[in-house]
Short mmCIF file of C-alpha atoms and ligand atoms in Angstrom, two decimals:
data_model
loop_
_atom_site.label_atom_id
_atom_site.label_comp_id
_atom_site.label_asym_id
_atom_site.label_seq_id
_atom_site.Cartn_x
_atom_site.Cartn_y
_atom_site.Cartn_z
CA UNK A 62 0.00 0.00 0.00
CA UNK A 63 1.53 3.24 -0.91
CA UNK A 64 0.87 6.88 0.25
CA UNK A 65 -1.99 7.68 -1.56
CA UNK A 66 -1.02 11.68 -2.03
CA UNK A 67 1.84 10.30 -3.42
CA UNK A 68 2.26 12.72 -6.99
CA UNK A 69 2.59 10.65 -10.45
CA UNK A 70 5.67 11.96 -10.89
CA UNK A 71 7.39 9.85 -7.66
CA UNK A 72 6.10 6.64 -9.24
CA UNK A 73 7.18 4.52 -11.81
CA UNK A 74 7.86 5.62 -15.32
CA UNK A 75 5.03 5.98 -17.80
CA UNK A 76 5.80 2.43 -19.80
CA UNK A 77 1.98 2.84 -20.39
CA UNK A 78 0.39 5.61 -22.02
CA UNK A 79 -2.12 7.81 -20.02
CA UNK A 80 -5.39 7.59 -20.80
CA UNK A 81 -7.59 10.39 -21.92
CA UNK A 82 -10.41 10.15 -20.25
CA UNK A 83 -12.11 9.53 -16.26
CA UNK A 84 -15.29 8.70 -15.84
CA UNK A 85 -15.98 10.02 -12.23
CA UNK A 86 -18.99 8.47 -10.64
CA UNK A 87 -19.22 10.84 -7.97
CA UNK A 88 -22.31 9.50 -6.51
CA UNK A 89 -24.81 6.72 -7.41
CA UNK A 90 -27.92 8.57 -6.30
CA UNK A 91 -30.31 9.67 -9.04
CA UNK A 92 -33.66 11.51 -8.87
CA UNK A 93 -34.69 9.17 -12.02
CA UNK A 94 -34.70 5.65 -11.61
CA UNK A 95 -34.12 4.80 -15.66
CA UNK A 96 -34.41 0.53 -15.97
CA UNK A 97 -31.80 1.10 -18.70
CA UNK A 98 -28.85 2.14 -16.46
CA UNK A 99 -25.30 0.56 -16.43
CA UNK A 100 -24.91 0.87 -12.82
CA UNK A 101 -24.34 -2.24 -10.56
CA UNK A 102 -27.67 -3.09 -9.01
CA UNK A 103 -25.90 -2.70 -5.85
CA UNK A 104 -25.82 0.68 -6.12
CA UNK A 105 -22.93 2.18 -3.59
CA UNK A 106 -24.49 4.12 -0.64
CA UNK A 107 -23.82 7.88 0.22
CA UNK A 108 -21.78 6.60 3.64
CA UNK A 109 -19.44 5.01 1.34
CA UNK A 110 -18.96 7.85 -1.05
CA UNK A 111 -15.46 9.50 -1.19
CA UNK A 112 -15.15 12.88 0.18
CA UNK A 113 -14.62 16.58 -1.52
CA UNK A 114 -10.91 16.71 -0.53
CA UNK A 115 -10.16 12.75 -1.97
CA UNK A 116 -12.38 13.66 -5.22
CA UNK A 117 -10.16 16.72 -5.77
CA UNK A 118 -6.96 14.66 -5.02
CA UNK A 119 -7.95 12.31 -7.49
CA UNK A 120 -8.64 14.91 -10.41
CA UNK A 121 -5.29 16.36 -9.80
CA UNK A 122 -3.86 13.11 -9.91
CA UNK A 123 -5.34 12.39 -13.07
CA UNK A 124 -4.28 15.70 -14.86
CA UNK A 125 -0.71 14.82 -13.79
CA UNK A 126 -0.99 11.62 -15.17
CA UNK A 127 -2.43 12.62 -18.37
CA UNK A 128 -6.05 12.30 -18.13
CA UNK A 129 -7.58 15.64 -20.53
CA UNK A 130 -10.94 15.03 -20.18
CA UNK A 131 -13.08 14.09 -17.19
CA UNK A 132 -16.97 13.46 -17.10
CA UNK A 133 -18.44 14.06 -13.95
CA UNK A 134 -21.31 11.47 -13.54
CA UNK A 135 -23.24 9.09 -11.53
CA UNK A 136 -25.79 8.66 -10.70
CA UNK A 137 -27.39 12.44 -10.70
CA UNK A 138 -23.19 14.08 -10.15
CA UNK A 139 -25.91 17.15 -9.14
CA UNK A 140 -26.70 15.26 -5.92
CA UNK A 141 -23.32 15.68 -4.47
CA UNK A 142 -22.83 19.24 -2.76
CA UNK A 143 -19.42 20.03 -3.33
CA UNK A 144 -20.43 19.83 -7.40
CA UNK A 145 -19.36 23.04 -7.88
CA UNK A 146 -16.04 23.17 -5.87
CA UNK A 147 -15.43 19.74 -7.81
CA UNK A 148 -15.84 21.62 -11.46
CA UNK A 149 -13.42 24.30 -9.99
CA UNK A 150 -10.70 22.13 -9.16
CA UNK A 151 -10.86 20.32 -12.79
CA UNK A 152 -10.49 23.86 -14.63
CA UNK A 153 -7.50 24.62 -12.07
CA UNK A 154 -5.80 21.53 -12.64
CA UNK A 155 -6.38 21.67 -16.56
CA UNK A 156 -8.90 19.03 -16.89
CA UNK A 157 -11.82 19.75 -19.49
CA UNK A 158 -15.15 18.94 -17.55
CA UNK A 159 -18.03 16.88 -18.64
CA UNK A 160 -20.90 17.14 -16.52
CA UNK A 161 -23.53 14.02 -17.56
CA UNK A 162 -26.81 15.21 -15.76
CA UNK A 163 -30.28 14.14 -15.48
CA UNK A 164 -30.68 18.51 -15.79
CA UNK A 165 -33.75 17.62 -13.69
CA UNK A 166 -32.56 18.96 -9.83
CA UNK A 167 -30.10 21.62 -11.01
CA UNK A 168 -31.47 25.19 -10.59
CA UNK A 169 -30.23 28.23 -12.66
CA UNK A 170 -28.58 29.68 -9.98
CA UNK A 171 -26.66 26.57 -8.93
CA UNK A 172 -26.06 26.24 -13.42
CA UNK A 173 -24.58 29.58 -12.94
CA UNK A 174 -22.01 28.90 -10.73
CA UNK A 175 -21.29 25.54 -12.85
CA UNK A 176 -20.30 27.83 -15.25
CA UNK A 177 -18.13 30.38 -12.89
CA UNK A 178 -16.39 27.66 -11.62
CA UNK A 179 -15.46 26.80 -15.43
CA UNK A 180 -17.56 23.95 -16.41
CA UNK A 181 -16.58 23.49 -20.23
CA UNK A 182 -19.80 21.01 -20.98
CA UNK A 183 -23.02 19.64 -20.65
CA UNK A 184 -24.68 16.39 -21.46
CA UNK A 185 -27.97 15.85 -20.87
CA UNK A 186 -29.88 12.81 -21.34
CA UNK A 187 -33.33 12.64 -22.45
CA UNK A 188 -35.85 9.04 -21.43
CA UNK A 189 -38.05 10.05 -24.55
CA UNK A 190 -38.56 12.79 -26.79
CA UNK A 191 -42.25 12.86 -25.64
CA UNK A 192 -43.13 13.94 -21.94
CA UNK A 193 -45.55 10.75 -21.69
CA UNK A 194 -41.99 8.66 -22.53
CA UNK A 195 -39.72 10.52 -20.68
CA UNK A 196 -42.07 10.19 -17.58
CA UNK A 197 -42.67 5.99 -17.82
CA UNK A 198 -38.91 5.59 -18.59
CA UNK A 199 -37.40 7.81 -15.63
CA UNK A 200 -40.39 7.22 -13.38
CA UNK A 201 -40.71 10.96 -12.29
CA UNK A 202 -43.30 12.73 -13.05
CA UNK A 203 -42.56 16.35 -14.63
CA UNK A 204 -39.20 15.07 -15.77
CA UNK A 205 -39.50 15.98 -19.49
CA UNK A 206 -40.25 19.51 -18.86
CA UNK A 207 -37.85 20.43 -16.58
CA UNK A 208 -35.34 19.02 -18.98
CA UNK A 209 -36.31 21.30 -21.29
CA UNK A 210 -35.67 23.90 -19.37
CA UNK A 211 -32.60 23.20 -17.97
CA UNK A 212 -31.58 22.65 -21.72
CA UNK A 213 -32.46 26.09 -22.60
CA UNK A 214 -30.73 27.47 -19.54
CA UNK A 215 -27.70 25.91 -20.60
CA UNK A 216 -27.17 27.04 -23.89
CA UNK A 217 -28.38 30.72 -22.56
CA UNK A 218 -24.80 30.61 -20.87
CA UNK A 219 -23.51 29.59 -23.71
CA UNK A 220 -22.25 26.36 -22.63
CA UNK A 221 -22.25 23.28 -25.63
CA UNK A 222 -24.97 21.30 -24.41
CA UNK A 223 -25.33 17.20 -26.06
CA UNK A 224 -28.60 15.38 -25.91
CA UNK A 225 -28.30 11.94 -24.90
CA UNK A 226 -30.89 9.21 -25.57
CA UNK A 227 -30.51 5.62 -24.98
CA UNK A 228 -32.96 3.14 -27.11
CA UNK A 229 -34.61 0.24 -26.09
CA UNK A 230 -38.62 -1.16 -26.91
CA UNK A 231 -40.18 2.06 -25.15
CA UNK A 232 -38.67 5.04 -27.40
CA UNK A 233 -36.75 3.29 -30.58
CA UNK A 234 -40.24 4.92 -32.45
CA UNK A 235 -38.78 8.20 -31.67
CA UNK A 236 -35.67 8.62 -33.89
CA UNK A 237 -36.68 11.56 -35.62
CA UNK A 238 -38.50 13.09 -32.41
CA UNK A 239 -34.87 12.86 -30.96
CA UNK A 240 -33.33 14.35 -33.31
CA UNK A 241 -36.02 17.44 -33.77
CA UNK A 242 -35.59 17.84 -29.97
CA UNK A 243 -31.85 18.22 -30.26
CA UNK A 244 -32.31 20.37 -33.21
CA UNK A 245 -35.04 22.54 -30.92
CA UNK A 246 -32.99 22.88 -27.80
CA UNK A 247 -30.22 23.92 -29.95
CA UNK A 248 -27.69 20.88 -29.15
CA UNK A 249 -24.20 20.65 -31.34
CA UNK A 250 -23.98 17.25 -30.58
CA UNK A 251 -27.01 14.27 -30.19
CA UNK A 252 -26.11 10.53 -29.29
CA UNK A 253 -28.27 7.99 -30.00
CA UNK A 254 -26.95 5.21 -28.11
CA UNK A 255 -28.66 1.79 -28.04
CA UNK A 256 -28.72 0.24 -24.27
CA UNK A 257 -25.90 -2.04 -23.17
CA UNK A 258 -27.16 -4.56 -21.17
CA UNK A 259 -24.99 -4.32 -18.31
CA UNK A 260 -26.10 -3.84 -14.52
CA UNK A 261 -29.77 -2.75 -14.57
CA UNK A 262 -29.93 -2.72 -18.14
CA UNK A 263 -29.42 -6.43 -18.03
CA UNK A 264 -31.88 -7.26 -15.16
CA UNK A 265 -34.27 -5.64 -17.46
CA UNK A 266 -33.03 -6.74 -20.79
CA UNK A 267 -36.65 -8.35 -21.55
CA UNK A 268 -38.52 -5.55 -21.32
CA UNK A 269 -35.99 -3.12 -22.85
CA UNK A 270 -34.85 -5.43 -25.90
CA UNK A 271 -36.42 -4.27 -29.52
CA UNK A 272 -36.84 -6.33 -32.24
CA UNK A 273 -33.88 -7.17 -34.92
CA UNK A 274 -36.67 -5.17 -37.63
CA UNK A 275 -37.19 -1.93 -34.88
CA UNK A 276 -33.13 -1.66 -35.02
CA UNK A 277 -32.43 -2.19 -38.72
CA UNK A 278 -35.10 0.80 -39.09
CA UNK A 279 -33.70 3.15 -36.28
CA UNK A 280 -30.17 2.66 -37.91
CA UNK A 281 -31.18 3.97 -41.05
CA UNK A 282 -33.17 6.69 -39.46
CA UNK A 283 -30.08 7.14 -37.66
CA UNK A 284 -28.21 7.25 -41.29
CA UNK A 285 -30.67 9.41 -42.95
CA UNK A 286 -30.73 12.08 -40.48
CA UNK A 287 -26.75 12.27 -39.98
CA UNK A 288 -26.46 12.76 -44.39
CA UNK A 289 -29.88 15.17 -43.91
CA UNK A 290 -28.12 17.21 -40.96
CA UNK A 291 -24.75 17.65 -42.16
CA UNK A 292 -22.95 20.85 -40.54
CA UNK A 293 -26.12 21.38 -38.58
CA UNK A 294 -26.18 18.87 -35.54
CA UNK A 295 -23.51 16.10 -35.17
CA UNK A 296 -24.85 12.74 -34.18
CA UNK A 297 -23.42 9.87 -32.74
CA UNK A 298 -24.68 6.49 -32.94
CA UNK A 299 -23.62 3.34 -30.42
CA UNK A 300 -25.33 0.25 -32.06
CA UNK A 301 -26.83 -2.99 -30.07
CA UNK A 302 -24.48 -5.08 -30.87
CA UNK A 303 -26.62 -8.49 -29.63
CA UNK A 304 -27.95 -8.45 -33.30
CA UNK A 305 -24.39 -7.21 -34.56
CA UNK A 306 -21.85 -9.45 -36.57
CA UNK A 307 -18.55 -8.07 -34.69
CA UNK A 308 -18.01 -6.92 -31.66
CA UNK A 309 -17.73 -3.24 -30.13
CA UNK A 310 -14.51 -2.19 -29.30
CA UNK A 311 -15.36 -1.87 -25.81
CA UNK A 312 -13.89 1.07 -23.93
CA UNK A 313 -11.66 0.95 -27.09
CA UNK A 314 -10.08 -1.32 -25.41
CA UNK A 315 -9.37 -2.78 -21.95
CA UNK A 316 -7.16 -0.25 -19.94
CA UNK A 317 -6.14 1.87 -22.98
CA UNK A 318 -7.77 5.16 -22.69
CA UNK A 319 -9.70 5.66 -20.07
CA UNK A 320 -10.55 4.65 -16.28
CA UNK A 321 -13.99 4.65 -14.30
CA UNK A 322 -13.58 5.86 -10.62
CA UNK A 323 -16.49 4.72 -8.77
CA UNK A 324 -18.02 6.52 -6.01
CA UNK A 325 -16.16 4.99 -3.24
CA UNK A 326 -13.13 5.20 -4.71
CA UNK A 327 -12.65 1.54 -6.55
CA UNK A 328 -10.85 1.88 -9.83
CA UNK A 329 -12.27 0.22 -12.80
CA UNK A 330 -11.43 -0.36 -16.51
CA UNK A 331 -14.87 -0.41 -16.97
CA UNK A 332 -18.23 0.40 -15.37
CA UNK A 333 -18.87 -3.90 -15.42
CA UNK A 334 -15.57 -4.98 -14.50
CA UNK A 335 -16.83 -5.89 -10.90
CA UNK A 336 -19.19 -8.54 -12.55
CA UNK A 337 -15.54 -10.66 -13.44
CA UNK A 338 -14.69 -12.70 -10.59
CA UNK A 339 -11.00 -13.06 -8.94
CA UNK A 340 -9.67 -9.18 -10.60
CA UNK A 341 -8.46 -7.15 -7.69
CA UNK A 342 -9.19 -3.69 -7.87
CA UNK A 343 -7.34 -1.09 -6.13
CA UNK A 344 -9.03 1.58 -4.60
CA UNK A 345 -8.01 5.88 -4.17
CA UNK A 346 -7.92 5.91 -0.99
CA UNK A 347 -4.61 3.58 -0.62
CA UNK A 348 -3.29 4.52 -4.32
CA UNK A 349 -2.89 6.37 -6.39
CA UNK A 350 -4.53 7.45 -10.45
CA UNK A 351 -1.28 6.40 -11.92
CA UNK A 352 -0.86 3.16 -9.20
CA UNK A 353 -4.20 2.16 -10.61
CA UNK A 354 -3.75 2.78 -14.23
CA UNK A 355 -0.32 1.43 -14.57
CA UNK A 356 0.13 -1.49 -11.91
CA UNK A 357 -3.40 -2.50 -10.66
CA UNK A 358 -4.08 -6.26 -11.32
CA UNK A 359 -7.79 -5.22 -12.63
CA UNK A 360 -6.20 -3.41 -15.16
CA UNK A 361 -3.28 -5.29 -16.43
CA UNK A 362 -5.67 -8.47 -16.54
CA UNK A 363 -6.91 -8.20 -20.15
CA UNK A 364 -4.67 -4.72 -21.65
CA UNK A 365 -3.41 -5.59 -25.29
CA UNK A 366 -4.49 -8.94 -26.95
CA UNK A 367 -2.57 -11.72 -25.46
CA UNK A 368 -4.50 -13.02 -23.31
CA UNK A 369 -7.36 -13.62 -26.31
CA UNK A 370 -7.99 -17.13 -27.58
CA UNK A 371 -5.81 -18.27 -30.93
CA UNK A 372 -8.29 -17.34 -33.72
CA UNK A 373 -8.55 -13.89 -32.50
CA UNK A 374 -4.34 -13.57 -32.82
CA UNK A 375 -4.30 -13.67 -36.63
CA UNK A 376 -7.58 -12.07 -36.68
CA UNK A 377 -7.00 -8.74 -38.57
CA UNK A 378 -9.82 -6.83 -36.68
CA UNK A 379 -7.63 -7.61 -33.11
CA UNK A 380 -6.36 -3.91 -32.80
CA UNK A 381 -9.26 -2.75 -34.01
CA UNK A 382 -12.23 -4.19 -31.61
CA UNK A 383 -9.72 -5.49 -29.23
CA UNK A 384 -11.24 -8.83 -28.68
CA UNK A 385 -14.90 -6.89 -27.57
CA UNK A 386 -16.30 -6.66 -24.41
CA UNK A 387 -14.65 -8.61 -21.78
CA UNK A 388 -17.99 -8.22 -19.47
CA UNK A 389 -20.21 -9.76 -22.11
CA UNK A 390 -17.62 -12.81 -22.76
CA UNK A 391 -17.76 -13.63 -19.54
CA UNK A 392 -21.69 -13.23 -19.41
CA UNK A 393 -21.77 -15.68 -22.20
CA UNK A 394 -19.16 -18.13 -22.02
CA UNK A 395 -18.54 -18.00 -18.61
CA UNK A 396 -14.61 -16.73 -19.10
CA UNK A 397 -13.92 -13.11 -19.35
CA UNK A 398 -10.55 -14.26 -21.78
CA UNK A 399 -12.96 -15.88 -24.45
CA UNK A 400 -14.03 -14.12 -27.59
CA UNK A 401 -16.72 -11.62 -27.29
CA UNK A 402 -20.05 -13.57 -28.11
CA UNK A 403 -21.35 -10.72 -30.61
CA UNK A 404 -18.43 -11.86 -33.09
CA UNK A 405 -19.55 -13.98 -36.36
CA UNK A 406 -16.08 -16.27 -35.54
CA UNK A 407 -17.41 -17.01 -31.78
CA UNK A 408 -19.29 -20.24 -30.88
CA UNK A 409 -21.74 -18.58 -28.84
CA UNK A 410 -22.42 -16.03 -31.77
CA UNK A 411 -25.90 -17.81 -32.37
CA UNK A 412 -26.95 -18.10 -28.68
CA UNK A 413 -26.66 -14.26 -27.99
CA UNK A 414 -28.98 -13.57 -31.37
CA UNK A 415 -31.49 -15.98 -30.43
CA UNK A 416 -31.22 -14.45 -26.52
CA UNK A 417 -31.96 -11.01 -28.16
CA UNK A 418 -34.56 -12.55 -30.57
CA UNK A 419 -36.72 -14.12 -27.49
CA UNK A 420 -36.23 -11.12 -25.26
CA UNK A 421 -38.13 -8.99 -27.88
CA UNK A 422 -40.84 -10.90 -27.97
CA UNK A 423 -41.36 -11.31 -23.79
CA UNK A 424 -43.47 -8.37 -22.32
CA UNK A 425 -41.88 -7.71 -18.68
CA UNK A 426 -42.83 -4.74 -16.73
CA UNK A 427 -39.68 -2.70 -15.91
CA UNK A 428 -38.53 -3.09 -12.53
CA UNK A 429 -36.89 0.70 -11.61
CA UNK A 430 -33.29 1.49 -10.66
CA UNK A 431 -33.52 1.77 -6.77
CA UNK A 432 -31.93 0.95 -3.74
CA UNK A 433 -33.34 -1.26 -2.33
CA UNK A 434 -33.07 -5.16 -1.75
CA UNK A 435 -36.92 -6.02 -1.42
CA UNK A 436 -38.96 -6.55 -3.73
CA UNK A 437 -39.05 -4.29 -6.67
CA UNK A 438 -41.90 -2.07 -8.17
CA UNK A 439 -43.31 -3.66 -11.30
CA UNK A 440 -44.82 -0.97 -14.03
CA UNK A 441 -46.10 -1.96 -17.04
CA UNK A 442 -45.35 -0.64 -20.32
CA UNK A 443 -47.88 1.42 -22.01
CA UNK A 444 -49.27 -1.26 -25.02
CA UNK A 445 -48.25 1.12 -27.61
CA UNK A 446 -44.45 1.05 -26.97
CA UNK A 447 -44.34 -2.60 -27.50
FE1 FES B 548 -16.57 -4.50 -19.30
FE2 FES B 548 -17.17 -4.19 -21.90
S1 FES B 548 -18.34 -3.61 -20.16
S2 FES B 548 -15.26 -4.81 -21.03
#
């Protein structure tokens, strides 16, 4: 165990190169309770959550090391008090700061000092594009509107503001409503990102999972609107890959570019990497960003492509996907070093189509991202979003 103030530049030399980007999970609260989010169902309590002066160590830390962009997140980041003192201390130490908000308990005077403290951007994610979606998806009443708002509050200030929206079965309709909602709240950048069914996203995977014919359709929408929209609004697309041929290149790659920090303090090469049993992973408040990045066991498990089975090794795609998802291998095949399922070459390429297939046709209710260990809320789906 070192000294965890220790600075980057008293520990060992940078053999591996820094990566770009922290995901800081400052809190796992949330106003909403979307069924679609990647958070472990065991959500991380506030007694556990790391304090203001260990957050601000850690985004100095991460500067030093290399780190140029952080995105402040959660849960709802705005649930956490010292927000603001947080976004200060990332435009001291150089960092460019993401804040990924729900833009539903965020008032315009608390907005304004966001921006005094030198918050560089906003993303803000959207359930629906209709208030009647946005409302069954986030289970909170008034959600939608208040979004709205908050979206024209930001770009008043002149911050760059991106619209999130993740698809599943309850909005995939709403393509184009998306994208004339980023267009109306005046957004440079829109991502349309399919769900990843990881944490509660996977709990709920049969009542979130569209049909292969809904995602052919939204891609093209997708397609159309990008070639339409040109110059205008920049849009981003993350397919599903369960009805893909080859695998994402998830995180681009294990422990190459960027590091999740979790809100007590674990560091992770990726928001699942706790589903993987036996990786050790070493925590802020005994090391430090560049002790995690650059000798943790969690992240040196699966970095490069050795570890991958033989017919990914002369596979020419290697460096390019990276082998996939390490989370979903082990979902699938029951070994985290295995292939990525989604990949044509894989064994169990069949089994995760026909999972996907039979998911789309099961009607579950969603059961809402809580804590709590009882019993779960059941809601239905309204009949016309199936
Ligand atoms: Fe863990 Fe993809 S989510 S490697």
């Amino acid at each position: 165990m070192s000294n965890a103030a220790t600075t980057t530049a008293e520990t060992a030399a940078p053999a591996i190169a820094p990566p770009m980007g922290m995901l800081a999970e400052l809190t796992h609260r949330c106003p909403l309770q979307c069924p679609y989010c990647s958070n472990p169902v065991e959500l991380e309590r506030r007694s556990d959550e790391l304090d203001t002066a260990t957050w601000q160590r850690v985004l100095r830390e991460a500067a030093e090391l290399g780190v140029l962009q952080v995105h402040l997140s959660g849960g709802e980041p705005a649930a956490r008090r010292d927000l603001v003192e947080l976004v200060r201390t990332c435009a001291e130490v150089g960092l460019y700061s993401n804040l990924i908000t729900a833009g539903v308990n965020i008032t315009p005077e608390k907005l304004r000092e966001l921006y005094d403290a030198g918050l560089d951007h906003v993303q803000l994610s959207f359930q629906g594009a209709t208030a009647e979606v946005t409302e069954q998806v986030s289970n909170l009443p008034g959600a939608h509107a208040r979004k709205r708002a908050f979206a024209g509050e930001v770009r008043a200030l002149g911050l760059p503001l991106t619209v999130n929206a993740v698809i599943h079965r309850a909005n995939i309709h709403q393509i184009d409503d998306f994208v004339e909602l980023a267009l109306a709240l005046d957004a440079r950048r829109l991502e349309i990102a399919h769900a990843q069914y990881y944490g509660w996203a996977l709990v709920n995977r049969a009542a979130l999972m569209p049909r292969r014919g809904q995602v052919m359709e939204a891609i093209d929408r997708v397609e159309a609107a990008r070639q339409r929209l040109q110059g205008r609004l920049t849009i981003d697309a993350v397919v599903p890959d369960y009805y893909a041929r080859l695998p994402k290149p998830c995180m681009n790659g294990w422990g190459r570019q960027s590091l999740n920090i979790t809100p007590s303090g674990r560091g992770l090469p990726c928001h699942a990497a706790e589903t993987i049993p036996g990786l050790e992973f070493w925590n802020v408040r005994e090391h430090s960003v560049a002790e995690i990045w650059q000798q943790s066991p969690a992240f040196n498990a699966f970095r490069g492509t050795d570890f991958l089975p033989d017919a990914c090794q002369s596979c020419e795609r290697r460096e390019i996907d990276w082998g996939g998802c390490r989370c979903q291998a082990l979902m699938m095949t029951g070994d985290a070093t295995q292939m990525d399922p989604v990949c044509e070459m894989s064994p169990y390429h069949d089994d995760i189509q026909q999972l996907a297939i039979i998911d789309a046709e099961r009607d579950e209710p969603f059961r809402y991202r809580r804590f709590e260990r009882r019993r779960p809320d059941r809601v239905r789906q309204p009949a016309s979003e199936t």
